[in-house]
Coordinates of C-alpha atoms in Angstrom, one line a residue:
M6 CA 0.0 0.1 0.1
D7 CA 1.6 3.2 -1.1
D8 CA 1.7 6.6 0.9
A9 CA -1.1 8.2 -1.0
T10 CA -3.5 5.5 -0.2
K11 CA -2.6 5.5 3.6
V12 CA -3.1 9.3 3.6
D13 CA -6.6 9.0 1.9
R14 CA -7.5 6.2 4.3
N15 CA -6.5 8.2 7.3
A16 CA -8.4 11.3 6.0
L17 CA -11.4 9.2 5.6
I18 CA -11.3 7.9 9.2
I19 CA -10.7 11.3 10.6
G20 CA -13.5 12.7 8.5
S21 CA -15.8 10.0 9.7
L22 CA -15.0 10.7 13.4
L23 CA -15.6 14.3 13.0
L24 CA -18.9 13.7 11.3
A25 CA -20.0 11.3 14.1
L26 CA -18.8 13.8 16.7
L27 CA -20.8 16.6 15.0
L28 CA -23.9 14.5 14.8
V29 CA -23.7 13.5 18.6
A30 CA -23.2 17.3 19.6
V31 CA -26.3 18.3 17.4
T32 CA -28.4 15.4 18.9
I33 CA -27.3 16.5 22.5
F34 CA -28.1 20.1 21.7
I35 CA -31.7 19.4 20.5
R36 CA -32.4 17.0 23.4
R37 CA -31.3 19.7 25.8
G38 CA -33.5 22.3 24.0
K39 CA -36.5 20.0 24.2
N40 CA -36.0 18.9 27.9
K41 CA -35.6 22.5 29.1
T42 CA -38.7 23.4 30.8
G43 CA -39.9 27.0 31.3
S44 CA -41.0 28.9 34.3
T45 CA -43.9 31.0 32.9
I46 CA -47.7 30.1 33.0
L47 CA -49.9 32.2 30.8
L48 CA -53.5 32.9 31.8
V49 CA -55.2 33.5 28.5
G50 CA -59.0 33.8 27.3
P51 CA -61.6 36.2 26.5
S52 CA -62.6 39.1 28.5
D53 CA -65.0 38.7 31.6
G54 CA -63.8 35.1 31.9
G55 CA -62.2 35.7 35.5
K56 CA -58.6 35.6 34.4
T57 CA -57.6 38.6 36.6
A58 CA -59.4 37.3 39.7
I59 CA -57.7 34.0 39.2
F60 CA -54.3 35.8 38.9
S61 CA -54.9 37.9 42.1
S62 CA -55.9 34.7 44.0
L63 CA -52.8 32.6 42.7
A64 CA -50.4 35.6 43.1
Y65 CA -51.5 37.3 46.3
N66 CA -54.2 34.9 47.9
H67 CA -56.6 38.0 47.5
T68 CA -59.5 38.3 45.1
P69 CA -60.9 41.8 45.0
P70 CA -63.6 42.6 42.5
T71 CA -62.1 43.2 39.1
H72 CA -63.3 44.3 35.7
T73 CA -62.0 44.0 32.2
S74 CA -58.2 44.7 32.2
L75 CA -56.2 46.1 29.3
Q76 CA -52.8 45.6 30.9
Q77 CA -50.7 42.4 31.4
N78 CA -50.1 41.5 35.0
A79 CA -47.2 39.5 36.1
A80 CA -46.3 37.9 39.7
L81 CA -44.6 34.9 41.2
F82 CA -46.4 31.9 42.4
R83 CA -45.0 29.3 44.8
S84 CA -46.3 26.0 43.6
P85 CA -47.0 23.3 46.2
S86 CA -45.1 20.8 43.9
P87 CA -41.8 19.6 45.4
F88 CA -40.5 19.5 41.7
H89 CA -40.9 23.3 41.4
R90 CA -37.9 24.5 43.5
K91 CA -38.2 28.0 42.1
P92 CA -41.4 30.0 42.0
L93 CA -43.3 30.2 38.8
Q94 CA -44.2 33.2 36.8
I95 CA -47.8 33.8 36.3
V96 CA -48.8 36.1 33.5
D97 CA -52.3 37.5 32.9
I98 CA -52.9 38.3 29.1
P99 CA -55.7 40.7 28.4
G100 CA -58.6 39.2 26.5
H101 CA -59.6 42.1 24.3
P102 CA -59.4 41.2 20.6
R103 CA -57.0 43.8 19.7
I104 CA -54.4 42.8 22.2
R105 CA -54.9 39.2 23.1
G106 CA -52.3 38.1 20.7
Q107 CA -49.6 39.5 23.0
F108 CA -49.3 35.9 24.5
S109 CA -47.3 35.0 21.2
D110 CA -44.4 37.2 22.5
Y111 CA -43.7 34.5 25.1
F112 CA -43.4 31.8 22.4
Q113 CA -40.5 33.7 20.7
N114 CA -36.8 33.3 21.6
G115 CA -37.7 30.6 24.1
G116 CA -40.2 33.1 25.9
K117 CA -37.3 35.1 27.2
T118 CA -38.9 38.4 27.1
K119 CA -38.5 41.6 29.3
V120 CA -41.3 40.4 31.5
T121 CA -39.9 37.0 32.4
G122 CA -36.5 35.2 31.8
G123 CA -38.0 31.7 31.4
G124 CA -39.9 29.9 28.7
V125 CA -43.6 29.0 28.7
R126 CA -44.3 25.9 30.7
A127 CA -48.1 25.9 30.4
V128 CA -51.0 27.9 29.1
I129 CA -54.3 28.2 31.0
F130 CA -57.2 29.1 28.9
V131 CA -59.9 30.5 31.2
C132 CA -63.6 30.8 30.1
D133 CA -67.0 31.5 31.7
A134 CA -68.7 28.1 31.8
A135 CA -71.9 29.8 32.8
A136 CA -72.1 32.0 29.7
L137 CA -70.4 29.7 27.4
T138 CA -73.7 28.9 25.5
R139 CA -74.1 32.5 24.5
N140 CA -70.7 33.1 23.1
S141 CA -69.4 29.8 22.2
S142 CA -68.3 30.7 18.8
S143 CA -66.0 33.8 20.0
V144 CA -64.5 31.6 22.7
A145 CA -63.6 28.8 20.4
E146 CA -62.1 31.3 18.0
H147 CA -59.8 32.5 20.8
L148 CA -58.9 29.0 21.9
H149 CA -58.1 28.2 18.2
L150 CA -55.7 31.0 18.2
I151 CA -53.8 29.6 21.1
M152 CA -53.9 26.0 19.7
H153 CA -52.6 27.2 16.3
A154 CA -49.7 28.9 18.0
I155 CA -48.8 25.9 19.9
S156 CA -48.9 23.4 17.2
N157 CA -46.7 25.8 15.0
L158 CA -43.9 25.9 17.5
P159 CA -40.6 24.3 16.0
P160 CA -39.7 20.9 16.9
S161 CA -36.8 22.0 19.0
K162 CA -39.1 23.6 21.5
T163 CA -41.3 21.6 23.9
P164 CA -44.8 22.6 23.6
P165 CA -46.3 24.0 26.8
S166 CA -49.0 22.0 28.5
L167 CA -52.6 23.3 27.8
L168 CA -55.5 23.5 30.3
V169 CA -59.0 24.7 29.5
F170 CA -60.3 26.0 32.8
A171 CA -64.1 26.2 33.1
N172 CA -64.4 29.1 35.4
K173 CA -67.5 30.1 37.4
A174 CA -68.8 26.7 38.0
D175 CA -70.4 28.1 41.1
L176 CA -73.0 29.8 38.8
L177 CA -74.2 26.5 37.4
P178 CA -77.2 24.8 39.0
T179 CA -77.0 21.4 40.5
P180 CA -79.0 18.7 39.0
S181 CA -81.5 18.7 42.0
A182 CA -82.0 22.6 41.9
A183 CA -82.3 22.5 38.0
A184 CA -85.0 19.8 38.4
S185 CA -86.9 21.7 41.2
G186 CA -87.2 24.8 39.1
T187 CA -86.7 26.9 42.2
G188 CA -83.5 28.5 40.8
A189 CA -81.8 28.3 44.2
K190 CA -78.2 28.7 44.3
P191 CA -76.6 25.3 44.8
R192 CA -74.6 24.6 48.0
S193 CA -71.8 22.8 46.2
P194 CA -70.8 24.1 42.6
N195 CA -71.5 21.6 39.8
K196 CA -68.0 21.1 38.7
A197 CA -68.7 18.1 36.7
L198 CA -71.4 19.9 34.6
A199 CA -69.0 22.8 34.0
I200 CA -66.4 20.4 32.6
T201 CA -69.0 18.5 30.5
R202 CA -70.5 21.6 29.1
T203 CA -67.3 23.3 28.4
T204 CA -65.8 20.2 26.6
T205 CA -68.8 19.5 24.6
I206 CA -69.3 23.0 23.3
L207 CA -65.8 23.9 22.5
E208 CA -65.2 20.6 20.8
R209 CA -68.2 21.2 18.7
E210 CA -67.2 24.7 17.8
L211 CA -63.5 23.8 17.1
E212 CA -64.8 20.9 14.8
K213 CA -66.7 23.5 12.8
R214 CA -63.5 25.6 12.4
R215 CA -61.5 22.5 11.5
L216 CA -63.9 21.6 8.7
S217 CA -63.8 25.4 7.6
S218 CA -60.1 25.5 7.6
M219 CA -60.1 22.3 5.4
R220 CA -62.3 23.7 2.9
S221 CA -61.0 27.3 2.7
G222 CA -57.5 26.8 3.5
A223 CA -55.9 29.9 5.0
A224 CA -59.3 31.8 5.3
V225 CA -59.9 30.7 8.8
L226 CA -56.3 31.4 9.8
G227 CA -56.5 34.9 8.3
E228 CA -59.3 35.5 10.6
L229 CA -56.9 34.8 13.5
G230 CA -54.6 37.3 12.3
D231 CA -52.1 34.7 10.8
D232 CA -51.0 35.0 7.3
T233 CA -48.7 31.7 7.3
G234 CA -51.3 29.2 7.0
G235 CA -50.8 27.6 3.6
D236 CA -50.9 24.1 2.2
G237 CA -48.7 22.8 5.2
D238 CA -51.3 23.8 7.7
A239 CA -54.7 23.3 6.1
M240 CA -56.4 22.4 9.3
G241 CA -55.3 25.6 11.1
G242 CA -53.6 23.8 13.9
L243 CA -56.5 21.6 14.8
D244 CA -55.2 18.3 13.3
I245 CA -56.3 15.1 15.1
T246 CA -54.5 11.9 15.3
D247 CA -57.4 9.7 14.3
G248 CA -61.3 9.6 14.0
D249 CA -63.7 11.8 12.0
A250 CA -64.4 14.7 14.4
F251 CA -62.3 16.9 16.6
S252 CA -61.9 16.2 20.4
F253 CA -59.4 17.4 22.9
D254 CA -58.1 13.9 23.5
K255 CA -57.3 13.5 19.7
W256 CA -55.6 16.8 19.1
D257 CA -52.3 16.2 17.5
G258 CA -50.7 19.4 18.9
G259 CA -50.3 18.2 22.5
E260 CA -52.2 17.1 25.5
V261 CA -55.3 19.1 26.5
S262 CA -56.8 18.9 30.1
V263 CA -60.1 20.4 31.3
R264 CA -60.8 21.3 34.8
S265 CA -63.4 23.6 36.5
G266 CA -63.6 25.8 39.5
W267 CA -64.5 29.2 40.7
V268 CA -63.0 32.2 42.6
N269 CA -64.5 33.6 45.9
I270 CA -64.5 37.4 45.5
H271 CA -64.0 39.3 48.7
K272 CA -66.0 42.5 48.3
G273 CA -64.9 45.6 49.8
S274 CA -61.4 44.6 50.6
T275 CA -58.2 46.3 49.5
P276 CA -55.2 44.4 48.2
S277 CA -52.2 44.7 50.6
N278 CA -50.0 46.3 47.8
G279 CA -52.4 48.9 47.0
T280 CA -52.9 48.0 43.5
D281 CA -55.8 46.7 41.3
S282 CA -56.4 45.9 37.6
E283 CA -56.9 49.5 36.6
D284 CA -53.2 50.5 37.3
E285 CA -51.2 51.6 34.3
G286 CA -48.6 49.4 32.7
P287 CA -47.7 45.6 33.3
K288 CA -47.4 44.8 36.9
E289 CA -44.7 42.5 38.1
K290 CA -44.4 41.8 41.8
D291 CA -42.0 39.7 43.9
K292 CA -44.5 38.7 46.5
L293 CA -45.1 34.9 46.7
S294 CA -48.5 33.4 47.2
T295 CA -49.1 31.6 50.4
G296 CA -52.2 29.8 51.8
V297 CA -52.9 27.9 48.8
S298 CA -55.3 25.6 50.8
K299 CA -57.7 28.4 51.2
M300 CA -58.4 28.7 47.5
D301 CA -61.1 25.9 47.5
G302 CA -62.6 26.9 44.2
L303 CA -59.1 26.8 42.5
A304 CA -58.0 23.6 44.2
D305 CA -58.2 21.7 40.8
L306 CA -56.3 24.4 39.1
V307 CA -53.5 24.4 41.8
D308 CA -53.4 20.7 41.6
W309 CA -52.9 20.7 37.9
I310 CA -50.0 23.2 38.0
A311 CA -48.4 21.0 40.7
T312 CA -48.3 18.1 38.1
L313 CA -46.4 20.2 35.6
R314 CA -42.8 18.9 35.0

């Protein structure tokens, strides 16, 4: 074997080793990117759903009467889970149609914005279970916007967990009260009815939007303010793994959970920090929530947050 052949063989071996090392480095980098969990939980949903009341209860263990907010709120929340060694960031995104798309800022650059330094770990979509039959189409449109954004995240990013929270379950009648026709306020909120009603209505409305997306392509996505929906996203982020109709458990974009609850509003009280939802500018506080056990109406929500990994 001459010297030229030996040189070619050594060069081939060295090149193969370098290529293998490069592939290993890329694989490790991608896996680290996927396994990195964020520290931000976004509260999204239409106006008047109760997001700000939930935010105040989680962040400050205080729930004063609120009204439609046009500013983001941000605060720290101490999760009861031992897996969450550091406090989580809770961000309340206004539900007004003109500014509800602000949530997408947290999906860019790993969610490292000026509001928080971590990525998005979960998105909680809050809706009014008691009023859902009257505004089901607009609520489903807002949820579609969220699901479309999640499903279009790059493969290198771990998609955030999605929770649909049927709020104001205490305003729904119990079966006994409904049957009696008295209209009396139930002693125990009908959380099961809130989950069933919310799931059925939203799945039905999202199926309508999925079929519309299939027929008209980017038309429905354009309605959501997205111009990127082309042939590669014909269903507008509502793809399903199998079956003929959309359901949350068949959504191809990730896992969707549904919980229900309510917030006890303490009327006539003043927050200890002297702020409310009318203050100018985004609000970011360092105060950690305590007394989670007192939030009976939000117990299922807090439990779901504790399961996040």
